[in-house]
Coordinates of C-alpha atoms and ligand atoms in Angstrom, one line a residue:
M1 CA 117.6 43.4 50.4
L2 CA 120.2 45.8 49.2
T3 CA 123.7 45.6 50.7
I4 CA 125.4 49.0 50.5
D5 CA 129.0 48.1 49.6
A6 CA 130.4 51.6 48.8
V7 CA 129.5 55.3 48.5
H8 CA 131.6 57.4 46.1
L9 CA 131.5 61.2 46.3
R10 CA 132.7 63.4 43.6
E11 CA 132.6 67.1 42.8
I12 CA 132.2 68.0 39.1
N13 CA 132.5 71.5 37.7
M14 CA 130.3 72.3 34.7
P15 CA 129.8 75.6 32.9
L16 CA 126.2 76.5 32.2
A17 CA 125.4 77.0 28.6
F18 CA 123.6 80.3 29.6
P19 CA 124.2 82.3 32.8
F20 CA 121.2 82.1 35.2
E21 CA 120.3 85.1 37.3
T22 CA 117.8 85.1 40.2
S23 CA 117.0 87.7 42.9
F24 CA 119.7 86.0 45.0
G25 CA 122.5 86.0 42.5
L26 CA 124.1 85.0 39.2
T27 CA 125.3 81.4 38.4
T28 CA 127.6 80.8 35.4
T29 CA 129.3 77.6 36.4
R30 CA 127.9 74.9 38.6
R31 CA 130.0 73.0 41.3
I32 CA 128.0 69.8 41.7
L33 CA 128.2 67.0 44.2
L34 CA 127.4 63.6 42.7
V35 CA 127.2 60.4 44.7
E36 CA 127.5 56.9 43.3
I37 CA 126.3 53.9 45.4
E38 CA 127.5 50.3 44.8
S39 CA 125.4 47.3 45.8
D40 CA 126.0 43.7 44.8
G41 CA 127.5 44.7 41.4
L42 CA 124.8 47.3 40.7
T43 CA 125.6 51.0 40.7
A44 CA 123.3 54.0 40.9
W45 CA 123.9 57.8 41.0
G46 CA 122.4 60.6 42.9
E47 CA 122.8 64.4 42.5
C48 CA 123.0 66.9 45.3
V49 CA 121.2 70.0 44.2
A50 CA 122.9 72.4 46.8
G51 CA 124.4 75.4 45.0
E52 CA 127.9 76.8 45.5
H53 CA 126.6 79.2 48.2
P54 CA 123.9 78.9 50.8
Y55 CA 121.7 81.5 49.1
F56 CA 118.6 79.4 48.2
T57 CA 118.5 77.3 51.4
E58 CA 121.0 76.9 54.2
E59 CA 122.9 74.2 52.3
S60 CA 125.8 74.6 49.9
I61 CA 127.9 72.0 48.1
D62 CA 130.6 72.3 50.8
T63 CA 128.2 71.7 53.7
A64 CA 126.7 68.8 51.8
W65 CA 130.1 67.2 51.0
F66 CA 131.1 67.5 54.7
I67 CA 127.8 66.0 56.0
T68 CA 127.8 63.3 53.4
E69 CA 131.4 62.3 54.1
T70 CA 131.3 62.5 57.9
E71 CA 127.7 61.6 58.8
L72 CA 125.5 60.2 56.1
A73 CA 127.6 57.9 54.0
P74 CA 129.2 56.2 57.1
R75 CA 125.7 55.4 58.3
L76 CA 124.8 53.9 54.9
V77 CA 127.8 51.8 54.0
G78 CA 127.6 48.2 55.3
Q79 CA 123.8 48.5 55.8
E80 CA 121.3 46.0 54.5
I81 CA 118.3 48.1 53.4
A82 CA 115.0 47.1 51.7
G83 CA 115.0 50.2 49.5
G84 CA 115.0 53.9 49.2
G85 CA 112.2 54.2 51.7
G86 CA 114.5 52.9 54.4
C87 CA 117.0 55.9 54.2
C88 CA 114.9 58.3 56.3
E89 CA 115.3 56.1 59.4
I90 CA 119.1 55.6 58.8
F91 CA 119.6 59.4 58.5
R92 CA 117.1 60.4 61.2
Q93 CA 119.7 61.4 63.8
V94 CA 121.1 64.1 61.5
R95 CA 118.9 67.1 61.4
G96 CA 118.4 69.2 58.3
H97 CA 120.9 68.8 55.4
R98 CA 118.0 67.6 53.2
M99 CA 119.8 68.1 49.9
A100 CA 122.7 66.0 51.1
K101 CA 120.3 63.2 52.3
A102 CA 118.2 63.3 49.1
A103 CA 121.2 62.6 46.8
L104 CA 121.9 59.4 48.7
E105 CA 118.3 58.4 49.2
N106 CA 117.4 58.9 45.5
A107 CA 120.4 56.8 44.4
V108 CA 119.1 54.0 46.7
W109 CA 115.6 54.3 45.1
D110 CA 117.4 54.0 41.7
L111 CA 119.3 50.9 43.0
E112 CA 116.0 49.4 44.2
A113 CA 114.4 49.9 40.8
Q114 CA 117.3 48.2 39.1
K115 CA 117.2 45.3 41.5
K116 CA 113.4 44.9 41.0
R117 CA 113.9 45.5 37.2
V118 CA 111.3 48.1 37.0
P119 CA 111.4 51.8 35.9
L120 CA 112.1 54.2 38.7
A121 CA 108.9 56.2 37.8
K122 CA 106.8 53.0 38.4
L123 CA 108.5 52.3 41.7
L124 CA 107.7 55.8 42.9
G125 CA 104.0 55.3 42.0
G126 CA 104.1 57.3 38.8
T127 CA 101.4 56.8 36.1
R128 CA 102.1 59.6 33.5
R129 CA 103.8 58.5 30.3
V130 CA 104.7 62.1 29.4
I131 CA 105.2 65.1 31.6
P132 CA 104.2 68.7 30.7
C133 CA 107.2 71.1 30.7
G134 CA 107.8 74.7 31.4
V135 CA 110.8 76.9 31.6
S136 CA 112.3 79.2 34.2
I137 CA 113.8 82.2 32.6
G138 CA 116.4 84.2 34.6
I139 CA 116.7 87.9 34.9
Q140 CA 118.1 89.2 31.6
P141 CA 120.5 92.0 30.8
S142 CA 117.6 93.9 29.1
P143 CA 113.8 93.5 28.5
A144 CA 114.5 92.9 24.8
A145 CA 116.8 90.0 25.6
L146 CA 114.0 88.5 27.8
M147 CA 111.4 88.8 25.0
E148 CA 113.8 86.9 22.8
K149 CA 114.2 84.1 25.3
I150 CA 110.5 83.8 25.8
A151 CA 109.8 83.7 22.0
E152 CA 112.4 80.9 21.7
A153 CA 110.9 78.8 24.5
L154 CA 107.4 79.2 23.1
E155 CA 108.6 78.2 19.6
T156 CA 110.2 75.1 21.1
G157 CA 106.8 74.2 22.6
Y158 CA 107.2 74.9 26.3
R159 CA 103.8 75.2 28.0
R160 CA 104.5 77.6 30.7
I161 CA 106.9 80.5 31.1
K162 CA 108.2 81.4 34.5
L163 CA 110.0 84.7 34.9
K164 CA 112.5 85.3 37.7
C165 CA 111.6 88.6 39.3
K166 CA 112.8 91.1 41.9
P167 CA 112.0 94.7 42.8
G168 CA 112.8 96.7 39.6
W169 CA 112.3 93.6 37.4
D170 CA 108.6 92.9 37.9
S171 CA 105.5 94.8 36.9
K172 CA 107.0 96.7 34.0
I173 CA 108.3 93.4 32.7
F174 CA 105.0 91.5 33.2
E175 CA 103.3 94.3 31.3
R176 CA 105.5 94.0 28.3
V177 CA 105.3 90.3 28.2
R178 CA 101.5 90.3 28.5
A179 CA 101.2 93.0 25.8
R180 CA 102.9 90.6 23.4
W181 CA 101.5 87.2 24.7
P182 CA 98.1 87.9 26.4
E183 CA 97.1 84.2 26.6
I184 CA 100.2 82.1 27.6
L185 CA 100.6 80.4 31.0
L186 CA 102.8 82.9 32.8
S187 CA 104.2 82.9 36.3
C188 CA 106.9 84.6 38.3
D189 CA 109.3 83.5 41.0
A190 CA 110.7 86.1 43.5
N191 CA 112.9 83.8 45.5
S192 CA 111.9 85.7 48.7
A193 CA 112.8 89.2 47.3
Y194 CA 109.8 91.1 48.7
R195 CA 108.6 92.4 52.1
I196 CA 105.4 93.7 53.8
V197 CA 105.9 97.2 52.3
D198 CA 105.5 95.6 48.9
F199 CA 102.1 94.1 49.5
D200 CA 100.2 96.9 47.8
R201 CA 102.3 96.7 44.7
I202 CA 102.1 92.9 44.5
A203 CA 98.3 93.1 44.8
E204 CA 98.4 95.1 41.5
W205 CA 99.9 92.1 39.7
D206 CA 96.5 90.5 39.6
E207 CA 95.9 92.4 36.4
F208 CA 98.5 90.3 34.6
G209 CA 96.6 87.1 35.1
L210 CA 99.6 85.1 36.4
L211 CA 99.2 81.4 37.0
M212 CA 101.0 81.9 40.3
I213 CA 103.5 84.1 42.2
E214 CA 106.2 81.8 43.6
Q215 CA 107.8 82.5 47.0
P216 CA 107.4 86.2 47.1
L217 CA 108.4 86.6 50.9
W218 CA 110.9 85.1 53.3
Y219 CA 112.3 81.6 52.6
D220 CA 111.1 80.3 56.0
D221 CA 107.6 82.0 56.2
F222 CA 104.0 80.8 56.2
Y223 CA 102.2 83.5 58.2
F224 CA 103.0 86.6 56.0
H225 CA 102.4 84.6 52.8
S226 CA 99.0 83.8 54.2
M227 CA 98.4 87.5 54.9
L228 CA 99.5 88.3 51.3
Q229 CA 97.4 85.5 49.8
K230 CA 94.2 87.0 51.3
R231 CA 94.9 90.2 49.3
L232 CA 95.5 88.4 46.0
A233 CA 93.3 86.8 43.4
T234 CA 96.5 85.2 42.0
A235 CA 97.6 82.0 43.6
I236 CA 100.8 82.0 45.7
C237 CA 103.1 79.0 45.2
L238 CA 105.5 78.1 47.9
D239 CA 109.0 76.7 47.1
E240 CA 111.7 77.5 49.7
S241 CA 109.2 77.4 52.6
I242 CA 108.1 73.8 52.1
R243 CA 110.7 71.4 53.7
N244 CA 108.5 68.4 54.4
R245 CA 104.9 67.1 54.6
R246 CA 104.2 68.9 57.8
D247 CA 105.2 72.2 56.2
A248 CA 102.8 71.4 53.3
L249 CA 100.0 70.7 55.8
A250 CA 100.6 73.9 57.7
A251 CA 100.8 76.0 54.6
I252 CA 97.6 74.5 53.1
A253 CA 95.7 74.9 56.4
M254 CA 96.9 78.5 56.8
E255 CA 96.1 79.2 53.2
S256 CA 99.6 80.5 52.6
C257 CA 99.6 79.0 49.1
R258 CA 97.3 77.4 46.6
I259 CA 100.0 75.6 44.7
I260 CA 103.2 73.8 45.8
N261 CA 106.5 73.5 44.0
I262 CA 108.1 70.2 45.0
K263 CA 111.9 69.8 44.7
V264 CA 113.0 66.4 45.7
G265 CA 116.3 67.8 47.1
R266 CA 114.6 70.6 49.1
V267 CA 112.4 68.0 51.0
G268 CA 115.1 65.4 51.6
G269 CA 114.4 62.7 49.0
F270 CA 111.8 60.8 47.1
S271 CA 110.0 59.5 50.2
E272 CA 109.2 63.0 51.5
A273 CA 108.5 64.3 48.0
I274 CA 105.9 61.6 47.6
A275 CA 104.5 62.4 51.1
V276 CA 104.2 66.1 50.1
H277 CA 102.6 65.2 46.8
N278 CA 100.0 63.0 48.5
A279 CA 99.2 65.5 51.2
A280 CA 98.6 68.2 48.5
A281 CA 96.6 65.8 46.3
E282 CA 94.3 64.9 49.2
R283 CA 93.5 68.6 49.8
G284 CA 93.1 69.5 46.1
I285 CA 96.3 71.5 45.9
P286 CA 98.1 71.0 42.5
V287 CA 101.9 70.5 42.6
W288 CA 104.7 70.8 40.0
C289 CA 108.3 69.7 40.0
G290 CA 110.8 72.5 40.5
G291 CA 114.4 72.5 39.1
M292 CA 117.8 73.4 40.5
L293 CA 119.8 73.6 37.3
E294 CA 120.5 69.9 37.5
T295 CA 122.7 67.7 35.3
G296 CA 121.1 64.8 33.6
I297 CA 121.3 62.7 36.8
G298 CA 119.1 64.9 38.9
R299 CA 116.9 65.7 35.8
A300 CA 116.2 61.9 35.2
H301 CA 115.1 61.7 38.9
N302 CA 112.9 64.8 38.4
I303 CA 111.3 63.2 35.4
A304 CA 110.5 60.0 37.3
L305 CA 109.0 62.0 40.2
S306 CA 106.9 64.2 37.8
S307 CA 105.2 61.0 36.6
L308 CA 103.0 61.0 39.7
E309 CA 99.4 62.0 39.1
N310 CA 99.1 65.3 41.1
F311 CA 102.1 66.8 39.2
S312 CA 99.4 68.4 37.0
L313 CA 101.0 71.7 36.2
P314 CA 104.0 72.1 33.9
G315 CA 107.2 71.9 35.9
D316 CA 110.7 73.4 35.6
V317 CA 112.0 70.2 34.2
S318 CA 113.3 71.2 30.8
A319 CA 115.6 69.9 28.0
S320 CA 119.3 69.3 28.7
A321 CA 120.2 71.7 26.0
R322 CA 118.8 74.6 28.1
Y323 CA 121.5 74.1 30.6
W324 CA 124.5 72.2 29.1
A325 CA 126.5 72.1 25.9
E326 CA 126.9 68.4 26.7
D327 CA 125.0 66.5 29.4
I328 CA 126.4 63.6 31.5
I329 CA 123.6 61.2 30.5
D330 CA 122.7 59.4 27.3
P331 CA 120.3 60.1 25.6
E332 CA 120.2 63.7 26.7
V333 CA 116.7 65.0 27.8
T334 CA 114.6 66.4 25.0
V335 CA 111.3 68.1 24.8
N336 CA 108.8 67.3 22.0
A337 CA 106.8 69.9 20.0
R338 CA 103.9 69.6 22.4
G339 CA 106.2 70.7 25.3
E340 CA 106.4 67.2 26.9
I341 CA 109.2 64.9 28.1
E342 CA 108.6 61.2 27.7
V343 CA 109.0 59.2 30.9
P344 CA 111.5 56.5 30.1
R345 CA 110.2 52.9 30.2
G346 CA 113.6 51.2 30.8
I347 CA 114.8 49.7 34.1
G348 CA 116.0 52.2 36.8
C349 CA 116.2 55.9 35.8
G350 CA 116.2 54.9 32.1
F351 CA 119.3 56.8 31.1
T352 CA 123.0 55.8 30.8
V353 CA 125.3 57.8 33.0
L354 CA 128.4 58.9 31.0
R355 CA 131.2 57.9 33.3
D356 CA 134.0 59.0 31.0
R357 CA 132.5 62.4 30.6
I358 CA 132.0 62.7 34.4
E359 CA 135.6 61.7 34.8
T360 CA 136.9 64.6 32.8
L361 CA 134.8 67.0 34.9
T362 CA 135.8 65.7 38.3
V363 CA 137.8 67.9 40.6
R364 CA 137.5 66.1 43.9
R365 CA 136.6 62.5 45.0
Q366 CA 136.2 60.3 48.0
T367 CA 135.2 56.7 48.6
L368 CA 133.7 55.2 51.7
R369 CA 133.5 51.5 52.1
A370 CA 132.0 49.3 54.8
A371 CA 135.3 48.1 56.2
A372 CA 137.8 50.9 55.6
R373 CA 137.8 54.4 54.1
V374 CA 139.9 54.8 51.0
T375 CA 140.8 58.1 49.3
A376 CA 141.3 57.5 45.6
Ligands
OSB1 O1 113.6 78.9 42.8 O2 113.0 77.6 41.3 C1 113.9 78.2 41.9 C2 117.2 77.6 40.1 C3 118.1 77.7 41.1 C4 117.6 77.9 42.4 C5 116.3 78.1 42.6 C6 115.4 78.0 41.5 C7 115.9 77.9 40.2 C8 115.0 77.9 39.1 C9 115.6 77.1 37.8 O3 114.0 78.5 38.9 C10 114.8 75.9 37.5 C11 115.5 75.1 36.5 O4 115.3 75.4 35.3 O5 116.2 74.2 36.9
MG2 MG1 111.5 78.9 43.1

């Protein structure tokens, strides 16, 4: 059993090495909530992937901080818990706030792996020794700038290029990219930028031979995605719409998608991510691991998750250097010439968290202990 002695929350501020633009906005600096859990002299970290604003899902770093401080961490401290799989039940009374829950749950899984002296990937049921990697390329200031970014990623070895798109940055762009690279695995991600009036235009994208079109319609929709999927040869991939295993079952049954992007934060932690993975595997639906511009802590957890068998498509788990001048783990995450990341074999997440570096980036902190609450 693990006794949860303390939960530490901190906010760090980290500038991205390159600004990232999606259909919902531009990110240049990340404000990130990290949690650190202490148990019997062991310590493990979790990263909350909520952004600064509630533009991707309903959560933001500030809602996550509030719910973690006032609801989730108080339920966890002082508990005796068998492992990460026990967190769902402890948090059950709190509805939603899945990214906040995931940060804590994932840290408990990490603690469990440390206690059992096994790699986190193995504890989660992973079998892959390396994971295939893709990149997500944001909307660029010009088509020429985009072409340069793609060329760079392909030279590095990345196996799939995903282009962020929105009305005005779509078919013309796909056409240019396909003219230069007719054969590469290419996909797009609209982050819900399209509506029913766009169906005819989206149907024309079949000519670009995209691997998938990610979340073209509303963030909470299955029905209209199913209507759109009927009109497309290209697979729809759902991201935002899939919050849990039941959503995956509904989307698959309704044929709203043929591929699922799993983000461990979006579904509330490793337990639910594994449940979505299994539900998709049993129905012949491939999955891949999405990214949320994570630091090394979240990235290490994504690598462990990606080692499960049905993560068969290249994910958005990329090298640290694509995001940060200097990461907060050691070694930083690197991608080999075949576009793969090696799954660490060491105990726990397999990386060392750079506490001193985190200290210099910290702008806010809070500690919750079993007996009394202390503000450092
Ligand atoms: O929809 O996949 C998305 C980043 C922030 C929010 C949403 C998304 C993304 C990405 C970036 O596509 C993936 C990454 O490289 O971390
Ligand atoms: Mg997406």
